[in-house]
CSV table of C-alpha atoms in Angstrom, one decimal:
chain,number,residue,atom,x,y,z
A,1,MET,CA,-10.1,-21.3,-6.7
A,2,THR,CA,-13.5,-22.0,-5.1
A,3,SER,CA,-16.4,-20.0,-3.8
A,4,PHE,CA,-19.2,-21.2,-1.6
A,5,ALA,CA,-21.2,-20.6,1.6
A,6,ARG,CA,-21.6,-22.8,4.7
A,7,LYS,CA,-25.2,-23.2,5.6
A,8,ASP,CA,-25.4,-25.3,8.7
A,9,VAL,CA,-26.4,-24.2,12.2
A,10,ALA,CA,-25.0,-20.8,13.3
A,11,PRO,CA,-22.5,-21.0,16.2
A,12,ASN,CA,-23.1,-19.3,19.5
A,13,THR,CA,-20.0,-20.2,21.5
A,14,ALA,CA,-16.4,-19.1,21.6
A,15,ALA,CA,-15.3,-22.5,20.3
A,16,GLU,CA,-17.6,-22.1,17.3
A,17,ALA,CA,-16.3,-18.6,16.8
A,18,ARG,CA,-12.9,-20.1,16.3
A,19,ARG,CA,-14.3,-22.3,13.5
A,20,GLU,CA,-15.4,-19.2,11.7
A,21,ALA,CA,-11.8,-18.5,10.9
A,22,ASP,CA,-11.7,-21.5,8.5
A,23,GLU,CA,-15.3,-22.2,7.7
A,24,PRO,CA,-17.3,-19.0,7.9
A,25,HIS,CA,-21.1,-18.7,7.8
A,26,SER,CA,-20.8,-16.6,4.7
A,27,PRO,CA,-19.5,-17.0,1.1
A,28,VAL,CA,-15.8,-17.7,1.0
A,29,VAL,CA,-13.3,-17.6,-1.9
A,30,ARG,CA,-10.2,-19.7,-1.6
A,31,PHE,CA,-7.3,-18.8,-3.9
A,32,GLY,CA,-4.9,-21.6,-4.8
A,33,ALA,CA,-1.1,-21.6,-4.6
A,34,GLY,CA,-1.0,-20.2,-8.1
A,35,ALA,CA,-2.5,-16.9,-7.0
A,36,PRO,CA,-0.4,-15.6,-4.1
A,37,LEU,CA,-0.9,-12.2,-2.5
A,38,ARG,CA,2.4,-10.2,-2.4
A,39,LEU,CA,2.5,-8.5,1.0
A,40,ASP,CA,4.2,-5.2,2.0
A,41,ALA,CA,6.3,-7.3,4.4
A,42,GLY,CA,8.1,-8.6,1.3
A,43,VAL,CA,6.7,-12.1,1.4
A,44,GLU,CA,4.0,-14.0,-0.6
A,45,LEU,CA,0.9,-15.3,1.2
A,46,ASN,CA,-0.3,-18.5,-0.5
A,47,HIS,CA,-3.7,-20.1,-0.3
A,48,LEU,CA,-5.4,-16.9,0.6
A,49,GLN,CA,-9.0,-17.2,1.8
A,50,ILE,CA,-11.5,-14.3,1.9
A,51,GLY,CA,-14.8,-14.5,3.7
A,52,TYR,CA,-17.4,-12.0,2.4
A,53,GLN,CA,-21.1,-11.1,2.2
A,54,THR,CA,-23.1,-9.5,-0.6
A,55,TYR,CA,-26.4,-7.7,-0.4
A,56,GLY,CA,-28.6,-6.8,-3.4
A,57,GLU,CA,-28.0,-7.7,-7.0
A,58,PRO,CA,-25.5,-6.5,-9.6
A,59,ASN,CA,-27.1,-4.7,-12.6
A,60,ALA,CA,-26.4,-5.8,-16.2
A,61,ALA,CA,-24.1,-2.9,-16.8
A,62,GLY,CA,-22.0,-3.6,-13.7
A,63,THR,CA,-22.3,-0.1,-12.5
A,64,ASN,CA,-24.0,-0.4,-9.2
A,65,ALA,CA,-21.4,-2.1,-7.0
A,66,VAL,CA,-20.6,-0.6,-3.6
A,67,LEU,CA,-17.8,-1.9,-1.4
A,68,VAL,CA,-18.2,-1.4,2.3
A,69,CYS,CA,-15.0,-1.6,4.4
A,70,HIS,CA,-15.3,-2.5,8.1
A,71,ALA,CA,-13.5,-1.1,11.1
A,72,LEU,CA,-11.1,-2.7,13.5
A,73,THR,CA,-13.4,-5.2,15.2
A,74,GLY,CA,-16.0,-5.4,12.4
A,75,ASP,CA,-16.5,-8.2,9.9
A,76,GLN,CA,-18.3,-9.0,6.6
A,77,HIS,CA,-21.8,-9.0,8.3
A,78,ALA,CA,-22.5,-5.4,7.7
A,79,ALA,CA,-26.3,-5.8,7.2
A,80,SER,CA,-27.0,-9.4,8.3
A,81,LEU,CA,-27.1,-11.2,11.6
A,82,ASN,CA,-23.7,-12.0,13.0
A,83,PRO,CA,-23.4,-15.8,13.1
A,84,VAL,CA,-21.4,-15.7,16.4
A,85,THR,CA,-23.4,-13.2,18.4
A,86,GLY,CA,-26.8,-13.4,16.7
A,87,LYS,CA,-26.8,-9.5,16.7
A,88,PRO,CA,-27.8,-7.4,13.8
A,89,GLY,CA,-25.2,-6.3,11.3
A,90,TRP,CA,-22.8,-3.6,12.5
A,91,TRP,CA,-24.0,-1.0,9.8
A,92,GLU,CA,-27.7,-1.8,9.4
A,93,THR,CA,-28.3,1.9,10.1
A,94,MET,CA,-26.6,2.6,6.7
A,95,VAL,CA,-26.9,-0.5,4.6
A,96,GLY,CA,-30.2,-2.2,3.7
A,97,PRO,CA,-33.4,-1.7,1.7
A,98,GLY,CA,-34.2,2.0,1.5
A,99,ARG,CA,-31.1,2.9,3.6
A,100,PRO,CA,-28.6,5.4,2.3
A,101,ILE,CA,-26.6,2.4,0.8
A,102,ASP,CA,-29.8,1.0,-0.6
A,103,THR,CA,-29.6,-2.8,-1.3
A,104,GLU,CA,-32.7,-2.6,-3.5
A,105,ARG,CA,-30.6,-0.3,-5.8
A,106,PHE,CA,-27.0,-1.2,-5.2
A,107,PHE,CA,-24.9,-4.4,-5.1
A,108,VAL,CA,-23.1,-4.2,-1.8
A,109,ILE,CA,-20.0,-6.2,-1.0
A,110,CYS,CA,-18.3,-6.4,2.4
A,111,ALA,CA,-15.3,-8.6,3.1
A,112,ASN,CA,-13.6,-9.6,6.3
A,113,VAL,CA,-10.2,-7.9,6.3
A,114,LEU,CA,-6.9,-9.8,5.8
A,115,GLY,CA,-5.7,-10.6,9.3
A,116,GLY,CA,-9.2,-10.9,10.6
A,117,CYS,CA,-10.9,-14.0,12.2
A,118,MET,CA,-14.2,-14.4,10.4
A,119,GLY,CA,-13.2,-16.3,7.3
A,120,THR,CA,-10.4,-14.3,5.8
A,121,THR,CA,-6.8,-15.5,6.3
A,122,GLY,CA,-5.5,-14.4,9.6
A,123,PRO,CA,-3.5,-15.8,12.6
A,124,ALA,CA,-6.4,-18.0,13.7
A,125,SER,CA,-6.7,-19.6,10.2
A,126,THR,CA,-5.2,-23.0,9.6
A,127,ASN,CA,-1.8,-22.8,7.9
A,128,PRO,CA,-2.0,-25.2,5.0
A,129,ALA,CA,1.7,-25.9,5.3
A,130,THR,CA,1.5,-27.2,8.8
A,131,GLY,CA,-2.2,-28.0,9.4
A,132,ARG,CA,-2.1,-25.8,12.6
A,133,PRO,CA,-3.2,-22.2,13.2
A,134,TYR,CA,-0.8,-19.7,11.8
A,135,GLY,CA,-0.4,-17.8,15.1
A,136,LEU,CA,2.6,-15.5,14.9
A,137,ASP,CA,3.8,-17.4,11.8
A,138,MET,CA,1.3,-15.2,9.9
A,139,PRO,CA,3.2,-12.3,8.3
A,140,LEU,CA,2.2,-8.9,9.5
A,141,VAL,CA,-0.2,-7.1,7.1
A,142,THR,CA,-1.0,-3.5,6.2
A,143,ILE,CA,-4.0,-1.6,5.1
A,144,ARG,CA,-2.7,-1.8,1.5
A,145,ASP,CA,-2.5,-5.6,1.8
A,146,MET,CA,-6.1,-5.6,3.0
A,147,VAL,CA,-7.1,-3.6,-0.1
A,148,ASN,CA,-5.1,-5.7,-2.5
A,149,ALA,CA,-6.9,-8.8,-1.1
A,150,GLN,CA,-10.2,-7.1,-1.6
A,151,ALA,CA,-9.2,-6.3,-5.2
A,152,MET,CA,-8.6,-10.0,-5.8
A,153,LEU,CA,-12.0,-10.7,-4.4
A,154,LEU,CA,-13.7,-8.2,-6.8
A,155,ASP,CA,-11.7,-9.7,-9.7
A,156,HIS,CA,-13.1,-13.1,-8.7
A,157,LEU,CA,-16.7,-11.7,-8.6
A,158,GLY,CA,-16.2,-10.0,-12.0
A,159,ILE,CA,-16.5,-6.5,-10.7
A,160,GLU,CA,-14.3,-4.1,-12.7
A,161,LYS,CA,-15.4,-0.8,-11.2
A,162,LEU,CA,-17.0,0.4,-8.0
A,163,LEU,CA,-19.7,3.0,-7.8
A,164,CYS,CA,-18.5,3.8,-4.3
A,165,VAL,CA,-16.2,2.6,-1.6
A,166,ALA,CA,-17.4,3.5,1.9
A,167,GLY,CA,-16.3,3.0,5.5
A,168,GLY,CA,-15.5,4.5,8.8
A,169,SER,CA,-12.5,4.5,11.0
A,170,MET,CA,-10.2,1.7,9.8
A,171,GLY,CA,-12.7,1.2,7.1
A,172,GLY,CA,-12.1,4.8,6.0
A,173,MET,CA,-8.4,4.1,5.8
A,174,GLN,CA,-9.2,1.3,3.4
A,175,VAL,CA,-11.4,3.7,1.4
A,176,LEU,CA,-8.4,6.1,1.1
A,177,GLN,CA,-6.1,3.3,0.1
A,178,TRP,CA,-8.5,2.1,-2.5
A,179,ALA,CA,-8.7,5.6,-4.0
A,180,ALA,CA,-4.9,5.9,-4.1
A,181,SER,CA,-4.1,2.3,-5.3
A,182,TYR,CA,-7.0,1.8,-7.7
A,183,PRO,CA,-8.3,5.2,-8.8
A,184,GLU,CA,-9.5,3.9,-12.1
A,185,ARG,CA,-11.8,1.4,-10.3
A,186,VAL,CA,-13.3,3.8,-7.8
A,187,PHE,CA,-16.0,6.3,-9.1
A,188,SER,CA,-16.7,7.7,-5.7
A,189,ALA,CA,-15.3,7.3,-2.2
A,190,MET,CA,-16.8,8.1,1.2
A,191,PRO,CA,-14.2,8.0,4.1
A,192,ILE,CA,-15.9,8.7,7.4
A,193,ALA,CA,-14.3,9.5,10.8
A,194,THR,CA,-10.8,8.5,9.7
A,195,GLY,CA,-7.4,9.8,8.9
A,196,ALA,CA,-4.6,9.4,6.3
A,197,ARG,CA,-2.3,8.2,9.0
A,198,HIS,CA,-2.5,6.9,12.6
A,199,SER,CA,-1.5,9.5,15.2
A,200,ALA,CA,1.1,8.9,17.9
A,201,GLN,CA,-1.7,8.9,20.5
A,202,ASN,CA,-3.7,6.3,18.6
A,203,ILE,CA,-0.6,4.1,18.3
A,204,ALA,CA,-0.1,4.5,22.0
A,205,PHE,CA,-3.6,3.3,22.8
A,206,HIS,CA,-3.1,0.3,20.5
A,207,GLU,CA,0.2,-0.6,22.2
A,208,VAL,CA,-1.5,-0.6,25.6
A,209,GLY,CA,-4.1,-3.0,24.2
A,210,ARG,CA,-1.5,-5.3,22.7
A,211,GLN,CA,0.6,-5.4,25.8
A,212,ALA,CA,-2.5,-6.3,27.8
A,213,VAL,CA,-3.0,-9.3,25.5
A,214,MET,CA,0.6,-10.4,25.5
A,215,ALA,CA,0.9,-10.0,29.3
A,216,ASP,CA,-1.8,-12.5,29.8
A,217,PRO,CA,-0.1,-15.8,30.8
A,218,ASP,CA,-2.6,-17.7,28.5
A,219,TRP,CA,-1.3,-15.9,25.5
A,220,GLN,CA,1.5,-18.5,25.4
A,221,GLY,CA,3.7,-16.5,23.1
A,222,GLY,CA,0.9,-16.4,20.5
A,223,ARG,CA,0.5,-20.2,20.6
A,224,TYR,CA,-2.6,-20.3,22.8
A,225,LEU,CA,-4.7,-22.2,20.3
A,226,ALA,CA,-2.2,-25.0,20.2
A,227,GLU,CA,-2.2,-25.0,24.0
A,228,GLY,CA,-6.0,-25.1,24.2
A,229,VAL,CA,-6.2,-21.8,26.1
A,230,THR,CA,-7.1,-18.2,25.2
A,231,PRO,CA,-5.9,-14.9,26.8
A,232,HIS,CA,-9.4,-13.8,27.6
A,233,ARG,CA,-8.4,-11.5,30.4
A,234,GLY,CA,-5.8,-9.6,28.4
A,235,LEU,CA,-8.1,-9.2,25.4
A,236,ALA,CA,-11.0,-8.0,27.6
A,237,VAL,CA,-8.8,-5.3,29.1
A,238,ALA,CA,-7.6,-4.3,25.7
A,239,ARG,CA,-11.2,-4.0,24.5
A,240,MET,CA,-12.2,-2.0,27.6
A,241,ALA,CA,-9.4,0.5,27.0
A,242,ALA,CA,-10.2,0.8,23.3
A,243,HIS,CA,-13.9,1.2,23.9
A,244,ILE,CA,-13.3,4.4,26.0
A,245,THR,CA,-11.7,6.0,22.9
A,246,TYR,CA,-14.7,5.2,20.8
A,247,MET,CA,-17.0,7.4,23.0
A,248,SER,CA,-16.8,11.0,24.1
A,249,ASP,CA,-16.7,12.4,27.6
A,250,GLN,CA,-20.2,13.8,27.0
A,251,SER,CA,-21.6,10.5,25.8
A,252,LEU,CA,-20.1,8.7,28.9
A,253,HIS,CA,-21.6,11.3,31.1
A,254,ASN,CA,-25.0,11.1,29.5
A,255,LYS,CA,-25.1,7.3,29.6
A,256,PHE,CA,-23.7,6.7,33.0
A,257,GLY,CA,-22.5,9.8,34.9
A,258,ARG,CA,-21.4,8.7,38.4
A,259,ARG,CA,-24.4,6.4,38.9
A,260,LEU,CA,-23.9,3.3,40.9
A,261,GLN,CA,-24.6,-0.2,39.6
A,262,ASN,CA,-27.6,-1.9,41.3
A,263,ARG,CA,-26.7,-0.4,44.7
A,264,GLU,CA,-27.3,2.6,46.8
A,265,MET,CA,-23.9,2.8,48.5
A,266,PRO,CA,-20.3,2.0,47.4
A,267,THR,CA,-19.0,-1.4,48.5
A,268,PHE,CA,-15.6,-0.1,49.5
A,269,GLY,CA,-14.1,-2.8,47.5
A,270,PHE,CA,-13.1,-3.4,43.9
A,271,ASP,CA,-16.4,-4.7,42.5
A,272,ALA,CA,-18.0,-2.7,39.7
A,273,ASP,CA,-19.5,-0.1,41.9
A,274,PHE,CA,-20.2,2.3,39.0
A,275,GLN,CA,-22.4,1.7,36.0
A,276,VAL,CA,-19.6,2.7,33.7
A,277,GLU,CA,-17.3,0.0,35.2
A,278,SER,CA,-20.0,-2.6,34.7
A,279,TYR,CA,-20.5,-1.5,31.1
A,280,LEU,CA,-16.8,-1.7,30.3
A,281,ARG,CA,-16.5,-5.1,31.9
A,282,HIS,CA,-19.5,-6.3,29.8
A,283,GLN,CA,-17.9,-4.9,26.6
A,284,GLY,CA,-14.7,-6.8,27.4
A,285,GLU,CA,-16.4,-10.0,28.3
A,286,SER,CA,-18.6,-10.1,25.2
A,287,PHE,CA,-15.8,-9.2,22.9
A,288,VAL,CA,-13.6,-12.1,23.8
A,289,GLN,CA,-16.3,-14.5,22.7
A,290,ARG,CA,-16.2,-13.4,19.1
A,291,PHE,CA,-12.7,-12.0,18.4
A,292,ASP,CA,-9.3,-13.7,18.1
A,293,PRO,CA,-6.6,-12.2,20.3
A,294,ASN,CA,-3.8,-12.5,17.8
A,295,SER,CA,-6.1,-10.9,15.1
A,296,TYR,CA,-6.4,-8.0,17.5
A,297,LEU,CA,-2.6,-7.6,17.5
A,298,TYR,CA,-2.4,-7.9,13.7
A,299,VAL,CA,-5.2,-5.5,12.8
A,300,THR,CA,-4.2,-2.9,15.3
A,301,ARG,CA,-0.7,-3.1,13.9
A,302,ALA,CA,-2.0,-2.6,10.4
A,303,MET,CA,-3.7,0.6,11.5
A,304,ASP,CA,-0.5,1.8,13.2
A,305,TYR,CA,1.5,1.3,10.0
A,306,PHE,CA,-0.9,3.3,7.9
A,307,ASP,CA,0.6,6.5,6.6
A,308,LEU,CA,-0.7,7.1,3.1
A,309,ALA,CA,1.5,10.1,2.4
A,310,ALA,CA,4.7,8.2,3.2
A,311,ASP,CA,4.2,6.1,0.0
A,312,TYR,CA,4.0,9.3,-2.1
A,313,GLY,CA,7.1,11.2,-1.1
A,314,GLY,CA,5.6,12.5,2.1
A,315,VAL,CA,3.0,14.5,0.3
A,316,LEU,CA,-0.6,13.3,0.7
A,317,ALA,CA,-1.8,15.2,-2.3
A,318,ASN,CA,0.4,13.1,-4.5
A,319,ALA,CA,-1.6,10.0,-3.5
A,320,PHE,CA,-4.6,11.5,-5.3
A,321,ARG,CA,-2.9,13.4,-8.1
A,322,GLY,CA,-5.0,13.2,-11.3
A,323,SER,CA,-7.7,11.2,-9.6
A,324,LYS,CA,-11.2,11.4,-11.2
A,325,THR,CA,-12.8,9.9,-8.1
A,326,ARG,CA,-15.5,11.9,-6.3
A,327,PHE,CA,-15.0,12.2,-2.5
A,328,CYS,CA,-17.3,12.8,0.4
A,329,VAL,CA,-15.4,13.2,3.7
A,330,ALA,CA,-17.2,13.4,7.0
A,331,SER,CA,-16.1,13.8,10.6
A,332,PHE,CA,-17.8,14.3,14.0
A,333,THR,CA,-17.3,17.2,16.4
A,334,SER,CA,-16.9,14.9,19.5
A,335,ASP,CA,-14.6,12.4,17.9
A,336,TRP,CA,-11.2,12.6,19.6
A,337,LEU,CA,-9.8,9.4,18.2
A,338,PHE,CA,-10.0,10.7,14.6
A,339,PRO,CA,-10.7,14.4,15.2
A,340,THR,CA,-11.9,16.8,12.5
A,341,GLU,CA,-8.4,18.0,11.8
A,342,ASP,CA,-7.6,14.6,10.4
A,343,SER,CA,-10.4,14.9,7.9
A,344,ARG,CA,-9.5,18.4,7.1
A,345,ALA,CA,-6.0,17.3,6.2
A,346,ILE,CA,-7.5,14.8,3.8
A,347,VAL,CA,-9.7,17.5,2.3
A,348,HIS,CA,-6.8,19.9,1.9
A,349,ALA,CA,-4.7,17.2,0.1
A,350,LEU,CA,-7.7,16.4,-2.2
A,351,ASN,CA,-8.1,20.1,-3.0
A,352,ALA,CA,-4.4,20.4,-3.7
A,353,SER,CA,-4.5,17.4,-6.1
A,354,GLY,CA,-7.5,18.8,-8.0
A,355,ALA,CA,-9.9,16.1,-6.9
A,356,SER,CA,-13.6,16.6,-6.5
A,357,VAL,CA,-14.4,16.7,-2.8
A,358,SER,CA,-17.2,17.7,-0.4
A,359,PHE,CA,-16.7,17.8,3.4
A,360,THR,CA,-19.0,18.0,6.4
A,361,GLU,CA,-18.3,18.1,10.1
A,362,ILE,CA,-21.3,16.7,11.8
A,363,GLU,CA,-22.4,18.0,15.2
A,364,SER,CA,-22.6,15.0,17.5
A,365,ASP,CA,-21.9,14.1,21.2
A,366,LYS,CA,-21.5,10.4,20.5
A,367,GLY,CA,-17.8,10.4,19.9
A,368,HIS,CA,-16.0,8.2,17.3
A,369,ASP,CA,-18.7,5.5,17.3
A,370,ALA,CA,-21.2,8.1,15.9
A,371,PHE,CA,-20.6,6.7,12.4
A,372,LEU,CA,-22.2,3.4,13.5
A,373,LEU,CA,-25.1,5.0,15.3
A,374,GLU,CA,-28.3,6.9,14.5
A,375,GLU,CA,-27.0,10.1,12.9
A,376,PRO,CA,-29.6,11.6,10.6
A,377,GLN,CA,-27.3,14.2,9.2
A,378,LEU,CA,-24.8,11.4,8.2
A,379,PHE,CA,-27.6,9.4,6.6
A,380,ALA,CA,-28.8,12.5,4.6
A,381,ILE,CA,-25.2,13.3,3.4
A,382,ALA,CA,-24.5,9.7,2.4
A,383,ARG,CA,-27.8,9.3,0.6
A,384,GLY,CA,-27.3,12.5,-1.4
A,385,PHE,CA,-23.7,11.7,-2.3
A,386,LEU,CA,-24.6,8.2,-3.5
A,387,ASP,CA,-27.7,9.5,-5.4
A,388,SER,CA,-25.5,12.0,-7.2
A,389,ALA,CA,-22.9,9.3,-8.1
A,390,ALA,CA,-25.6,7.0,-9.3
A,391,ARG,CA,-27.2,9.6,-11.5
A,392,ALA,CA,-23.9,10.4,-13.0
A,393,LEU,CA,-23.6,6.7,-14.1
A,394,GLY,CA,-27.2,6.6,-15.3
A,395,LEU,CA,-28.7,4.4,-12.5
A,396,PRO,CA,-32.4,4.7,-12.0
A,397,ALA,CA,-33.5,6.8,-9.0
A,398,GLY,CA,-34.1,5.0,-5.7
A,399,ARG,CA,-36.9,5.4,-3.2
A,400,THR,CA,-37.2,8.7,-1.3
A,401,ALA,CA,-36.1,8.9,2.3
């Protein structure tokens, strides 16, 4: 088992993004054949690799570790420049010096999820048995598999217990799975804009995206890397459709309305006449430069399979029975992908299990993506929750907001 970081020039092309799957611009742990990961699919995954980032320093007592879990198209670069896009980390609003998840105070870990394409084993990774990309030979994975892989990473890093696990959307699913699977290792948990299972509507949206990818002739039955092509068009359409679900009707109206794109009159053709059309096309085109199409299939499928209560006799409260973990659950009023009723179901289950839980529905017109954006109320809630948890473990006070 080895752990090291690559330090050469950062990539800025789709070809270099492909290389991130095997040689990420971040620390990486490679587990040998003697440390396989047993998957929910009933098979063992050997030669597991995990790409991750850390921020801050661990304290001597080992009580200040915070695990940040990323959403569907995120990665380990929560608070550092993305090596493919050159853009700031996806959660720099929340993670960093003086931020609610304060890297001057906490030791923050963020790992690319199993099935991803930024350094953790996924379909774009090289299969050591063949020397070629896994493609569809990669077994399907679940949220629980992702969490079990993260637990292996923490064991490697010598982290026995987490002050907090935090994340939104699919990251929130991982938070819930952590609290259910490893309650003794999680002092506090902050699931944001998430649910304990994926709804039929969300599964349907994901299926539209998967079919868009697989309908692209360049998908090649999942063997596009071997054929030297990429289903860019299909993945771009999938991203466009998904991105609509991350916003609210009000946020789309505020941002674009029916305004035309760089013209005074419609073209009476199928160019991007409207600003919202141009925006979605840009989202699709930029996404395909950094994300592997098969990874999109695998990670969306993992979200679809997530149903925490199903593993506990169909009763969600049983997943948290006897848990000493503190919970802070947050939702947003305009989020229709993971509406507040999903968070309330989690809160009701936690109350029924006797767990300690606080809940806030935050007024916002930004839709599901609000957890990634400037939301002062979310920042205040997260800061207060983490401060309380830190005090309970005897950590020194951080700087005031």
